[in-house]
Coordinates of C-alpha atoms in Angstrom, one line a residue:
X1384 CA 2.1 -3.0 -13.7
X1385 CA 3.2 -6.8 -13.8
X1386 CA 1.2 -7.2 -16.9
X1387 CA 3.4 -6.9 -20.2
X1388 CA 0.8 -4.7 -22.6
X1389 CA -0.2 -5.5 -26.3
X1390 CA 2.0 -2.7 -27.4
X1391 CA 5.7 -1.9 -27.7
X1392 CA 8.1 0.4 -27.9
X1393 CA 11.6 0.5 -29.7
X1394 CA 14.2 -0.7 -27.6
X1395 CA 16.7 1.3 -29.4
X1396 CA 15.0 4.7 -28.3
X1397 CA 14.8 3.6 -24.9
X1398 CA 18.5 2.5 -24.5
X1399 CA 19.4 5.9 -26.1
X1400 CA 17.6 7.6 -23.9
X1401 CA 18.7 6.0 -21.0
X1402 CA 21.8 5.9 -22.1
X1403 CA 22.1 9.2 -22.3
X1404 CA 20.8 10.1 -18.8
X1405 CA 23.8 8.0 -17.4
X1406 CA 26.5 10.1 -19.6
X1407 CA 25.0 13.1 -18.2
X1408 CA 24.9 11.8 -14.6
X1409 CA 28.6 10.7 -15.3
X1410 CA 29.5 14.4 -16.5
X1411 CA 27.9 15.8 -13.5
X1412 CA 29.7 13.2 -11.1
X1413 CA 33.2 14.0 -12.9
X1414 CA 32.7 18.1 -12.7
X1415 CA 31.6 18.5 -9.4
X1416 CA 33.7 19.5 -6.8
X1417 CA 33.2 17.9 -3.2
X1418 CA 34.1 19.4 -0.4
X1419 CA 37.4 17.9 1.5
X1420 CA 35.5 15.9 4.0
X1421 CA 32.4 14.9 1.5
X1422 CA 31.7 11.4 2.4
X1423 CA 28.4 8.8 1.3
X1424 CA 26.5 7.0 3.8
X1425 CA 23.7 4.6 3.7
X1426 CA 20.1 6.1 4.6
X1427 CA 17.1 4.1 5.5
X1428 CA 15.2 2.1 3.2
X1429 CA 18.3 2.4 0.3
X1430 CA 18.3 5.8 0.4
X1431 CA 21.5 8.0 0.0
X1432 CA 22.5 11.7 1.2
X1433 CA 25.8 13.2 1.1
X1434 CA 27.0 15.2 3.9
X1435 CA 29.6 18.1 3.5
X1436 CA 32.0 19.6 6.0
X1437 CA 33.6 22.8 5.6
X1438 CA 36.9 21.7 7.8
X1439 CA 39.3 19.1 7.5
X1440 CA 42.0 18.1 4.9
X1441 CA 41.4 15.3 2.6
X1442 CA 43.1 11.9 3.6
X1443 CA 44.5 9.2 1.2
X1444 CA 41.2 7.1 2.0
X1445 CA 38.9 10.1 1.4
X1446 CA 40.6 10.9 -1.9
X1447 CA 39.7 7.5 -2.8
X1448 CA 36.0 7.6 -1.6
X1449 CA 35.6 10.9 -4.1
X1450 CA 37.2 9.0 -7.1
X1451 CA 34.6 9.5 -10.3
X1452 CA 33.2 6.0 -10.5
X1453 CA 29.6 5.4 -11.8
X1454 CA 27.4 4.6 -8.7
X1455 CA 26.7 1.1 -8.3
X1456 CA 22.9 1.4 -8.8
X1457 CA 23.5 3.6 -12.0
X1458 CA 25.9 0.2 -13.4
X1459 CA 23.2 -2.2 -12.5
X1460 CA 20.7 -0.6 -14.1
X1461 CA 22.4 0.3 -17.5
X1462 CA 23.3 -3.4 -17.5
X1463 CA 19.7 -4.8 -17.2
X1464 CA 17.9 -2.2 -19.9
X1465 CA 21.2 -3.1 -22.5
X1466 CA 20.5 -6.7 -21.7
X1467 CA 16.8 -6.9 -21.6
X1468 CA 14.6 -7.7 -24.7
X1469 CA 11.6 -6.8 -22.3
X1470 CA 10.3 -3.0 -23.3
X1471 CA 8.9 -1.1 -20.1
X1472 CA 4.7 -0.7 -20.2
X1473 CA 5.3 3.0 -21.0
X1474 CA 6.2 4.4 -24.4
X1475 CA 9.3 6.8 -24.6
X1476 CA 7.0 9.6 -25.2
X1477 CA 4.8 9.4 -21.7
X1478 CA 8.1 7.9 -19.8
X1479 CA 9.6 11.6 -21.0
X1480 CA 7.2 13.1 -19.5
X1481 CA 7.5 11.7 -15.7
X1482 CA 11.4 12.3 -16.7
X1483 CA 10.9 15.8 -17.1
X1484 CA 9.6 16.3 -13.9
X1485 CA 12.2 14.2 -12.1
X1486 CA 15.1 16.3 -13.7
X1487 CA 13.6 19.1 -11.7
X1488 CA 12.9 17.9 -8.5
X1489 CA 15.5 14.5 -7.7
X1490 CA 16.8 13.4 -5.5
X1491 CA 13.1 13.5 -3.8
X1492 CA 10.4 11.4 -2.4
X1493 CA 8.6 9.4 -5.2
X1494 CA 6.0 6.7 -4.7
X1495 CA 5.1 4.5 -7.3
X1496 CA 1.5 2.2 -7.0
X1497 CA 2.7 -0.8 -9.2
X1498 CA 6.0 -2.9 -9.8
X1499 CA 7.2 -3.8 -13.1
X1500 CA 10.0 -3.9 -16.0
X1501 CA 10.3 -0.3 -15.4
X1502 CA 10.9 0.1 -11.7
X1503 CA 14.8 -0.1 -12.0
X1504 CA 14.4 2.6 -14.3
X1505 CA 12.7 5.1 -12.2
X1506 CA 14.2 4.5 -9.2
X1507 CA 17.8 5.4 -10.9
X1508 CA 16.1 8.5 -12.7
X1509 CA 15.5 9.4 -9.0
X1510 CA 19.2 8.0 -7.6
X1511 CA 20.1 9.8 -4.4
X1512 CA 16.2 9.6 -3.5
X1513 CA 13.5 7.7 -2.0
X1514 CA 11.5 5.7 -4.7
X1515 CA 9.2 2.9 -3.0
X1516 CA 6.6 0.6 -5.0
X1517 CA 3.4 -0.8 -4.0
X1518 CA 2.5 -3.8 -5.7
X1519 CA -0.3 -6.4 -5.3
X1520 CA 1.3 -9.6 -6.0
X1521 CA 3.7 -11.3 -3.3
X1522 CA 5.1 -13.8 -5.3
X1523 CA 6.0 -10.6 -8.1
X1524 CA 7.5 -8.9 -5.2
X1525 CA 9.7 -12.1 -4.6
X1526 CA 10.5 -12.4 -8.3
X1527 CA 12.1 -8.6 -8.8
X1528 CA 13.6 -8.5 -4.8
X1529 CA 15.7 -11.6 -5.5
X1530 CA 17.1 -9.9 -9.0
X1531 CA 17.0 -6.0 -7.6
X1532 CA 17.4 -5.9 -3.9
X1533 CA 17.6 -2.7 -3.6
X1534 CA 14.3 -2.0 -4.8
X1535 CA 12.1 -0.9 -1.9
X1536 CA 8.3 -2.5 -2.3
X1537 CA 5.4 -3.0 -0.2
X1538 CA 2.4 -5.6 -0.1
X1539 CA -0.6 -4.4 -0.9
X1540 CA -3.8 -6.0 -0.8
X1541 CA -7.3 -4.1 -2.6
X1542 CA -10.9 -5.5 -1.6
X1543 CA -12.4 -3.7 -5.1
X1544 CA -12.9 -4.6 -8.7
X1545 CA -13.4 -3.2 -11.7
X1546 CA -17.0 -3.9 -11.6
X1547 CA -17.4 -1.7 -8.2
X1548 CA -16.3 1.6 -9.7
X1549 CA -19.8 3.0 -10.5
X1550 CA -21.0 2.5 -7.3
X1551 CA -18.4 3.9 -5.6
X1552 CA -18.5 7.1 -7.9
X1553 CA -22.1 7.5 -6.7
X1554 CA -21.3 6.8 -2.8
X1555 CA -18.3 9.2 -2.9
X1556 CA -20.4 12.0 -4.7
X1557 CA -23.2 11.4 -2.1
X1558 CA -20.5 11.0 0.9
X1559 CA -19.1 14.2 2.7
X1560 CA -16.4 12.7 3.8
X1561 CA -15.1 11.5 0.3
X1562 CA -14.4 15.3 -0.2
X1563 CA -12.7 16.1 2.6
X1564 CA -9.0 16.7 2.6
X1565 CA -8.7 16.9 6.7
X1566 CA -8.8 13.3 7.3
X1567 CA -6.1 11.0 7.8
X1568 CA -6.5 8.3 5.1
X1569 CA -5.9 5.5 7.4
X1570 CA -9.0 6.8 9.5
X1571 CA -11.7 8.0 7.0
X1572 CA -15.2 6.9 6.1
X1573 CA -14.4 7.2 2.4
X1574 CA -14.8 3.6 0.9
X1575 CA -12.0 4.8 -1.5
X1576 CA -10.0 5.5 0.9
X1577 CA -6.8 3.0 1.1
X1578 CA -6.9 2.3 5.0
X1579 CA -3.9 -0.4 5.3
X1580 CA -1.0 1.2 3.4
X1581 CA 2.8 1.2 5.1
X1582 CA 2.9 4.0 7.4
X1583 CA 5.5 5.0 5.4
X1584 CA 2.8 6.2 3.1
X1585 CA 1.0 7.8 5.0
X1586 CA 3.7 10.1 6.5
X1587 CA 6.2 10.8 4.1
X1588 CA 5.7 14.1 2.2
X1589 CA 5.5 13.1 -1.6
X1590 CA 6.5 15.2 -4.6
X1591 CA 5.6 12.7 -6.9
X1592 CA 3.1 9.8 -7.2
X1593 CA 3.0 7.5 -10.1
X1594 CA -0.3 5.1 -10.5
X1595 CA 0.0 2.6 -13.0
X1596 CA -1.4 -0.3 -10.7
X1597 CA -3.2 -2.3 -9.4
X1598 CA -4.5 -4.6 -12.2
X1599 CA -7.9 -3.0 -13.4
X1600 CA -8.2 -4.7 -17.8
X1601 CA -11.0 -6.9 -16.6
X1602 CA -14.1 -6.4 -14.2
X1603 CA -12.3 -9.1 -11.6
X1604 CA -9.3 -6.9 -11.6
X1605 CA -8.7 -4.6 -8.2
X1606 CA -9.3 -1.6 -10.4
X1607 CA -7.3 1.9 -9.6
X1608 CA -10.4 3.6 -8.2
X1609 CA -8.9 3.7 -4.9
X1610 CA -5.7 4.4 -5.7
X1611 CA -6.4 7.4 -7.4
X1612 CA -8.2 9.0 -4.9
X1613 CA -5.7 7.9 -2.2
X1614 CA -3.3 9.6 -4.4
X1615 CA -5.2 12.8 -4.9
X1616 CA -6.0 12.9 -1.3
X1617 CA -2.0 12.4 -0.1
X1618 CA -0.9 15.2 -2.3
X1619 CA -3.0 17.3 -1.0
X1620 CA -2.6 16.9 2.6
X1621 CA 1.1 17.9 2.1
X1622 CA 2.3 19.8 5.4
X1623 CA 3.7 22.5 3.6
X1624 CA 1.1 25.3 2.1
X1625 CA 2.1 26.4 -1.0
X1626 CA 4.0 22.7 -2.2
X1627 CA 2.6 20.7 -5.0
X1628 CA 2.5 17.1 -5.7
X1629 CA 3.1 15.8 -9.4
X1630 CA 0.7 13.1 -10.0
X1631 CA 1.0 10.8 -13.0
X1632 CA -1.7 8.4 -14.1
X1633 CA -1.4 6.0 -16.5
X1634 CA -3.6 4.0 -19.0
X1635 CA -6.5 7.0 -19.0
X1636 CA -7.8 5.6 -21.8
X1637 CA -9.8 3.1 -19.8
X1638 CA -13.1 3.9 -18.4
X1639 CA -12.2 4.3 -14.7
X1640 CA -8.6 6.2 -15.3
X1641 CA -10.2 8.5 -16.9
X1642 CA -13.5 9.3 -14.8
X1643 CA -11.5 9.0 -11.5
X1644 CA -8.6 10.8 -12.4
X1645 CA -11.2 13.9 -13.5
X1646 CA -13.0 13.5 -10.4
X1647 CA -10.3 13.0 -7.8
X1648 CA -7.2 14.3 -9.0
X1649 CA -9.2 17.5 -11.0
X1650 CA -9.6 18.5 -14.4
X1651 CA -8.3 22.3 -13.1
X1652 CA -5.0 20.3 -11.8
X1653 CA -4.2 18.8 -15.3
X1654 CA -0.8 19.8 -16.6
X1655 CA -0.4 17.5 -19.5
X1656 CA -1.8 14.4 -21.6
X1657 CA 0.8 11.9 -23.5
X1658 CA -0.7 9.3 -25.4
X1659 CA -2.5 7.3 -22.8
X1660 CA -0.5 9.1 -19.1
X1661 CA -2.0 12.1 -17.8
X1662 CA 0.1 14.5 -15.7
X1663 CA -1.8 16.3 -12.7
X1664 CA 0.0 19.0 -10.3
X1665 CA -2.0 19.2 -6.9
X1666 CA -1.2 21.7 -4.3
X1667 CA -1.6 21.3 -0.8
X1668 CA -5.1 22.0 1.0
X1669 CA -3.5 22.5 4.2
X1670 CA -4.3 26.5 3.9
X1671 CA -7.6 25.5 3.4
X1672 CA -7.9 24.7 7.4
X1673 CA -8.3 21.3 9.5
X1674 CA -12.0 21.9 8.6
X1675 CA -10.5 20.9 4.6
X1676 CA -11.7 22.2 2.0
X1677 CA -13.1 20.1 -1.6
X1678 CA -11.1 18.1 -3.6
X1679 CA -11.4 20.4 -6.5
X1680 CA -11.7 24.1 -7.3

């Protein structure tokens, strides 16, 4: 996701667009009524929830915690996409598309593989929520945390390349345990399998996942073979029966996008294709017994 690709987008559509998310998050924030003792407070990890009481009178100091000022986080980020000449890796059409989903279901849990011009962007589109980011270069992570603190990101290192992924196809056809949904990623036999993740990660319930990283252009790259099945293999071990996971993928015009993300994340589970993101909505296995069932139908 660090990587700036060959093509571009208008940054006059995307301003709009963001713009106009804002005004509408502003309308919202100016009609809604709070309750008298409705107060803000910090949640782990930069998260924010907003408790209500039904008793109480409103004092002079609560009065002035409910006055309709844009969020700080909301401020920062309309700032940085007005000022920036730097278009996000996405084009306004496939960004829509994750945008969609995320007016439906935010404030909610979203992880994101990758960290890039765009993280500022999805994190407010998911403001009130948990948005973290997994990226695999350090001195990257350094970079954005000293401009966007409150960006939460993770380390993360890959031991694949590009130039593995049609072996590991083969070993995770041939492997039972690469098609199990019972297993605990951080304990399974499945080379693709990602094993040293946060725990975090592993035991927060996710409703939606975005890869668009690691690296994976060249055959040196880490590749997004084990990502994607990681992913596929999260959303589906959701606690809750009946509770899907949106999955987004980008770049599926590349060899290994598109093979893994058919093999692991299911052609039946495919909602919808923009230009080169593909949009997968996975259910939970977890009715399908601790025995698990098959990745796909």
């Amino acid at each position: 996701m660090t990587t700036n690709l060959p093509f571009s987008i208008t940054l006059k559509h995307i301003l709009s667009s963001f713009a106009s998310l804002v005004l509408l998050t502003l309308f919202i924030i100016t009609r809604t009524s709070f309750s008298p003792s409705s107060s803000v407070q910090p949640h782990d990890n930069n998260t924010l929830r907003i408790s209500n009481s039904s008793t109480g009178t409103k004092s002079h100091s609560q009065k002035s915690a409910s006055c309709n000022k844009i969020p700080p986080s909301l401020a920062d980020a309309l700032i940085h996409y007005a000022a920036s000449n730097v278009t996000p890796q996405q084009t306004h059409s496939e960004i829509s598309v994750t945008k969609k989903v995320l007016e439906k279901k935010s404030p909610c849990n979203f992880l994101v593989f990758g960290l890039g011009y765009d993280s500022l962007m999805w994190s407010t589109l998911n403001y009130g929520g948990r948005t973290i980011f997994l990226e695999e270069n350090e001195s990257w992570i350094r970079q954005i945390a000293e401009k966007f603190p409150s960006l939460e990101s993770y380390h993360v290192r890959y031991n694949t390349k590009v130039s593995d992924a049609d072996a590991l196809m083969a070993a995770a056809r041939d492997k039972e345990e690469c098609h199990s949904v019972s297993m605990d990623p951080r304990v399974s036999a499945c080379d693709l399998a990602l094993k040293g993740l946060p725990d975090v990660v592993y035991e927060t319930e996710w409703d939606l996942i975005m890869v668009d990283a690691p690296t994976g252009f060249h055959e040196e790259a880490p590749g997004r073979m084990t990502a994607i099945y990681t992913a596929g293999l999260i959303a589906r071990r959701r606690k809750d029966e009946g509770e899907t996971t949106d999955v987004f993928l980008h770049d599926v015009d590349r060899k290994v996008e598109d093979e893994f993300s058919m093999a692991f994340l299911c052609r039946d589970y495919l909602t919808e294709q923009e230009g080169r993101l593909r949009h997968f909505t996975v259910p939970s296995h977890r009715d399908y017994g601790v025995s698990g069932g098959t990745f796909c139908p």
